[in-house]
Short mmCIF file of C-alpha atoms and ligand atoms in Angstrom, two decimals:
data_model
loop_
_atom_site.label_atom_id
_atom_site.label_comp_id
_atom_site.label_asym_id
_atom_site.label_seq_id
_atom_site.Cartn_x
_atom_site.Cartn_y
_atom_site.Cartn_z
CA UNK A 1 -67.04 40.04 -29.53
CA UNK A 2 -66.93 43.39 -31.53
CA UNK A 3 -64.49 43.12 -34.43
CA UNK A 4 -62.02 45.71 -32.95
CA UNK A 5 -62.05 43.74 -30.01
CA UNK A 6 -61.41 40.33 -31.76
CA UNK A 7 -58.59 41.67 -34.08
CA UNK A 8 -56.68 43.00 -30.69
CA UNK A 9 -57.54 39.41 -28.89
CA UNK A 10 -55.78 38.24 -32.01
CA UNK A 11 -52.54 40.43 -32.42
CA UNK A 12 -52.18 39.41 -28.31
CA UNK A 13 -52.27 35.73 -28.77
CA UNK A 14 -50.09 36.36 -32.00
CA UNK A 15 -47.70 38.39 -30.15
CA UNK A 16 -47.70 35.79 -27.33
CA UNK A 17 -47.27 32.78 -29.07
CA UNK A 18 -44.02 34.15 -31.18
CA UNK A 19 -42.73 35.14 -27.24
CA UNK A 20 -43.49 31.65 -25.95
CA UNK A 21 -41.51 29.93 -29.12
CA UNK A 22 -38.62 32.21 -28.44
CA UNK A 23 -38.81 31.59 -24.52
CA UNK A 24 -39.24 27.84 -25.64
CA UNK A 25 -35.90 27.27 -27.74
CA UNK A 26 -34.31 30.04 -25.46
CA UNK A 27 -35.10 27.45 -22.62
CA UNK A 28 -33.87 24.02 -24.65
CA UNK A 29 -30.82 25.28 -26.55
CA UNK A 30 -29.59 28.39 -24.47
CA UNK A 31 -27.97 28.01 -21.05
CA UNK A 32 -27.30 31.49 -19.81
CA UNK A 33 -24.04 32.45 -19.93
CA UNK A 34 -20.99 35.15 -18.77
CA UNK A 35 -22.37 37.97 -20.93
CA UNK A 36 -21.78 37.66 -24.25
CA UNK A 37 -19.74 40.59 -26.10
CA UNK A 38 -21.18 42.82 -28.51
CA UNK A 39 -18.21 42.63 -30.39
CA UNK A 40 -16.38 39.78 -32.08
CA UNK A 41 -14.28 37.77 -29.21
CA UNK A 42 -10.92 38.12 -29.33
CA UNK A 43 -9.05 35.07 -29.23
CA UNK A 44 -8.34 33.30 -26.54
CA UNK A 45 -4.38 34.53 -25.35
CA UNK A 46 -3.62 30.41 -24.84
CA UNK A 47 -4.72 29.88 -28.48
CA UNK A 48 -2.77 28.52 -30.76
CA UNK A 49 -3.52 30.53 -33.71
CA UNK A 50 -3.65 28.93 -37.10
CA UNK A 51 -2.09 30.31 -40.62
CA UNK A 52 -4.90 30.41 -41.79
CA UNK A 53 -3.70 31.90 -44.95
CA UNK A 54 -1.96 28.61 -45.11
CA UNK A 55 -4.84 26.98 -44.87
CA UNK A 56 -6.58 25.59 -47.89
CA UNK A 57 -8.46 22.19 -47.16
CA UNK A 58 -10.56 20.35 -44.26
CA UNK A 59 -7.65 17.76 -44.31
CA UNK A 60 -5.26 20.08 -42.87
CA UNK A 61 -7.78 22.23 -40.89
CA UNK A 62 -8.05 18.84 -39.24
CA UNK A 63 -4.19 17.91 -39.13
CA UNK A 64 -3.86 21.27 -37.21
CA UNK A 65 -6.49 20.64 -34.70
CA UNK A 66 -4.87 17.06 -33.61
CA UNK A 67 -5.68 15.74 -30.54
CA UNK A 68 -6.70 19.04 -29.43
CA UNK A 69 -6.49 20.19 -25.65
CA UNK A 70 -6.41 23.91 -26.40
CA UNK A 71 -9.66 24.51 -24.29
CA UNK A 72 -11.29 22.72 -20.60
CA UNK A 73 -14.11 21.04 -23.15
CA UNK A 74 -11.28 18.35 -24.24
CA UNK A 75 -11.60 17.05 -20.56
CA UNK A 76 -15.26 15.56 -21.20
CA UNK A 77 -15.05 14.33 -24.62
CA UNK A 78 -15.51 10.94 -25.86
CA UNK A 79 -14.62 11.71 -29.52
CA UNK A 80 -13.77 15.44 -31.43
CA UNK A 81 -17.06 15.95 -33.64
CA UNK A 82 -15.13 18.05 -36.41
CA UNK A 83 -17.97 17.88 -39.19
CA UNK A 84 -19.25 16.10 -42.06
CA UNK A 85 -19.99 16.61 -45.64
CA UNK A 86 -19.18 17.65 -49.02
CA UNK A 87 -15.36 19.68 -48.70
CA UNK A 88 -16.72 21.71 -51.68
CA UNK A 89 -20.31 22.21 -50.19
CA UNK A 90 -22.84 25.35 -51.34
CA UNK A 91 -24.90 25.10 -48.16
CA UNK A 92 -22.77 24.59 -44.57
CA UNK A 93 -24.86 24.02 -41.23
CA UNK A 94 -23.58 25.12 -38.03
CA UNK A 95 -24.47 24.09 -34.28
CA UNK A 96 -23.28 25.30 -31.63
CA UNK A 97 -21.36 21.91 -30.50
CA UNK A 98 -21.74 18.33 -30.39
CA UNK A 99 -24.48 16.58 -28.17
CA UNK A 100 -24.27 13.10 -26.32
CA UNK A 101 -24.73 10.53 -29.63
CA UNK A 102 -22.29 13.21 -31.46
CA UNK A 103 -20.00 12.72 -28.50
CA UNK A 104 -20.11 9.33 -28.91
CA UNK A 105 -19.93 8.74 -32.84
CA UNK A 106 -17.73 11.78 -33.81
CA UNK A 107 -19.90 12.59 -36.25
CA UNK A 108 -22.14 15.94 -35.97
CA UNK A 109 -26.23 15.71 -35.89
CA UNK A 110 -26.69 12.07 -36.00
CA UNK A 111 -29.28 11.77 -32.98
CA UNK A 112 -33.39 12.41 -33.40
CA UNK A 113 -32.63 16.29 -34.25
CA UNK A 114 -29.82 15.02 -36.84
CA UNK A 115 -32.86 12.44 -38.15
CA UNK A 116 -34.88 15.44 -38.39
CA UNK A 117 -32.09 17.64 -40.16
CA UNK A 118 -31.42 15.28 -42.24
CA UNK A 119 -35.04 14.93 -43.43
CA UNK A 120 -35.18 18.62 -43.70
CA UNK A 121 -32.50 18.31 -46.21
CA UNK A 122 -33.56 15.47 -48.14
CA UNK A 123 -36.87 16.16 -48.35
CA UNK A 124 -37.34 19.52 -48.18
CA UNK A 125 -34.39 20.78 -50.08
CA UNK A 126 -33.99 17.91 -52.17
CA UNK A 127 -31.09 17.04 -51.81
CA UNK A 128 -28.47 14.63 -50.16
CA UNK A 129 -27.35 15.11 -46.92
CA UNK A 130 -23.75 13.95 -48.39
CA UNK A 131 -23.88 17.43 -50.54
CA UNK A 132 -23.62 19.69 -47.70
CA UNK A 133 -21.43 20.32 -45.00
CA UNK A 134 -22.14 20.13 -40.91
CA UNK A 135 -20.47 21.52 -38.47
CA UNK A 136 -20.22 22.97 -35.30
CA UNK A 137 -18.84 26.07 -33.58
CA UNK A 138 -17.14 23.91 -31.17
CA UNK A 139 -15.57 20.61 -31.47
CA UNK A 140 -16.05 18.71 -28.19
CA UNK A 141 -19.63 18.50 -26.25
CA UNK A 142 -19.88 20.70 -23.41
CA UNK A 143 -21.23 19.34 -20.30
CA UNK A 144 -24.51 18.61 -19.96
CA UNK A 145 -25.05 20.17 -22.98
CA UNK A 146 -24.40 23.57 -22.10
CA UNK A 147 -23.99 26.55 -24.33
CA UNK A 148 -20.14 26.95 -25.22
CA UNK A 149 -18.28 29.67 -22.48
CA UNK A 150 -17.13 32.85 -24.62
CA UNK A 151 -12.99 31.73 -24.26
CA UNK A 152 -14.76 27.91 -25.49
CA UNK A 153 -15.63 29.94 -28.52
CA UNK A 154 -12.76 32.18 -28.65
CA UNK A 155 -10.14 29.48 -28.39
CA UNK A 156 -12.25 26.89 -30.85
CA UNK A 157 -13.78 29.39 -33.55
CA UNK A 158 -10.26 29.56 -35.55
CA UNK A 159 -10.97 25.51 -36.53
CA UNK A 160 -14.62 26.68 -37.41
CA UNK A 161 -13.07 29.88 -39.39
CA UNK A 162 -10.59 27.07 -41.27
CA UNK A 163 -13.97 24.95 -42.39
CA UNK A 164 -15.54 28.02 -43.88
CA UNK A 165 -12.28 28.91 -45.78
CA UNK A 166 -11.46 25.55 -47.00
CA UNK A 167 -15.04 24.84 -48.17
CA UNK A 168 -15.63 28.47 -48.99
CA UNK A 169 -19.64 27.82 -48.90
CA UNK A 170 -22.33 30.25 -50.53
CA UNK A 171 -24.61 29.94 -47.34
CA UNK A 172 -24.14 29.40 -43.91
CA UNK A 173 -27.10 28.34 -42.06
CA UNK A 174 -26.75 28.80 -38.34
CA UNK A 175 -28.93 26.47 -36.28
CA UNK A 176 -30.68 28.02 -33.32
CA UNK A 177 -30.46 30.64 -31.14
CA UNK A 178 -26.66 29.41 -29.76
CA UNK A 179 -25.15 29.05 -32.83
CA UNK A 180 -26.25 32.13 -34.46
CA UNK A 181 -25.59 34.23 -31.07
CA UNK A 182 -22.43 32.77 -31.34
CA UNK A 183 -21.80 33.17 -35.04
CA UNK A 184 -22.85 36.63 -35.26
CA UNK A 185 -21.11 37.66 -31.78
CA UNK A 186 -23.85 38.61 -29.88
CA UNK A 187 -26.94 37.62 -28.15
CA UNK A 188 -29.60 37.07 -30.42
CA UNK A 189 -33.50 36.28 -30.21
CA UNK A 190 -33.90 33.66 -32.84
CA UNK A 191 -37.20 34.36 -33.57
CA UNK A 192 -36.28 38.04 -34.80
CA UNK A 193 -33.53 37.31 -36.78
CA UNK A 194 -34.36 34.21 -38.41
CA UNK A 195 -35.42 34.25 -41.78
CA UNK A 196 -33.31 37.69 -42.51
CA UNK A 197 -29.88 37.59 -43.68
CA UNK A 198 -26.92 38.01 -41.32
CA UNK A 199 -23.14 38.03 -42.39
CA UNK A 200 -20.34 36.54 -40.98
CA UNK A 201 -17.28 37.17 -41.73
CA UNK A 202 -18.07 37.86 -45.63
CA UNK A 203 -19.76 35.01 -46.07
CA UNK A 204 -24.23 35.22 -45.55
CA UNK A 205 -25.70 33.26 -42.92
CA UNK A 206 -29.51 32.31 -42.77
CA UNK A 207 -30.52 32.01 -39.10
CA UNK A 208 -33.31 29.17 -38.47
CA UNK A 209 -34.98 27.09 -35.61
CA UNK A 210 -32.57 24.14 -34.14
CA UNK A 211 -33.67 20.71 -35.64
CA UNK A 212 -34.15 20.02 -31.86
CA UNK A 213 -36.40 22.98 -31.37
CA UNK A 214 -38.62 21.82 -33.96
CA UNK A 215 -38.87 18.31 -32.74
CA UNK A 216 -40.29 19.75 -29.15
CA UNK A 217 -42.67 22.35 -31.33
CA UNK A 218 -43.47 20.49 -33.76
CA UNK A 219 -45.94 22.80 -35.33
CA UNK A 220 -47.64 24.06 -38.89
CA UNK A 221 -46.25 27.45 -38.38
CA UNK A 222 -42.90 26.22 -36.82
CA UNK A 223 -42.08 23.98 -40.06
CA UNK A 224 -43.27 26.60 -42.26
CA UNK A 225 -40.72 29.10 -41.32
CA UNK A 226 -38.19 26.72 -41.39
CA UNK A 227 -38.84 25.77 -44.84
CA UNK A 228 -39.18 29.50 -46.07
CA UNK A 229 -35.18 30.01 -44.70
CA UNK A 230 -34.12 26.51 -46.06
CA UNK A 231 -35.57 27.72 -49.14
CA UNK A 232 -33.52 30.91 -49.05
CA UNK A 233 -30.62 29.31 -47.92
CA UNK A 234 -30.71 27.37 -51.09
CA UNK A 235 -31.87 29.68 -53.72
CA UNK A 236 -29.19 32.09 -52.75
CA UNK A 237 -26.86 29.35 -52.89
CA UNK A 238 -27.47 28.37 -56.64
CA UNK A 239 -27.59 32.51 -57.74
FE1 SF4 B 301 -9.89 22.15 -28.89
FE2 SF4 B 301 -12.48 22.84 -29.82
FE3 SF4 B 301 -12.31 20.96 -28.04
FE4 SF4 B 301 -11.43 22.93 -27.11
S1 SF4 B 301 -13.23 22.61 -28.49
S2 SF4 B 301 -10.29 21.34 -27.04
S3 SF4 B 301 -10.35 24.18 -29.19
S4 SF4 B 301 -11.25 21.10 -30.02
#
């Protein structure tokens, strides 16, 4: 094969591989929902707004949440999955919502994906999992692990915002396409936005692949990309 043809074939293969990886994550974690508005979604009319200025601690946010029935997701939950970790964490991880194991235990990221996340934090970043904070955009498990709907996100977002403002992390790591899309308020391609810095209410956000996606696509390349994202997050948290 002549060199020009070979180079062109490699470029096509690289593009195809990137697209396949993106589709794989979208298939895994992104159930189509009604069109995501470009701008940040307004609070749902029936949401009970928190007096965020008065919120100082995670305990206050948790207390304000109570046995929440503000959105329909409460109907199928076993336990509220509020969040877990260090109240003074420099790095905060955010997923889109609890899965089955999380719903049963009341703790975020405790299944196979959670174990991988723990290894990424402890073996990769070489810091204890307990030194970071881990939460989800919504605190109750969506049916069949579907992506949270805009009204559910809008209703629950106040509590994530309260957690963030209580912790004041130096860096937020958004795990996967749904969490990143929900945080940034627009439908994003995780393959395109991962590895670059974004902003959520003044907090730096580093999107990366969801650990569940990594379990499915456990390639050297994907592990390298996630490692680069986490390393960038750790470095920025120490700056
Ligand atoms: Fe309340 Fe959030 Fe659960 Fe909806 S998802 S019921 S707003 S805690």
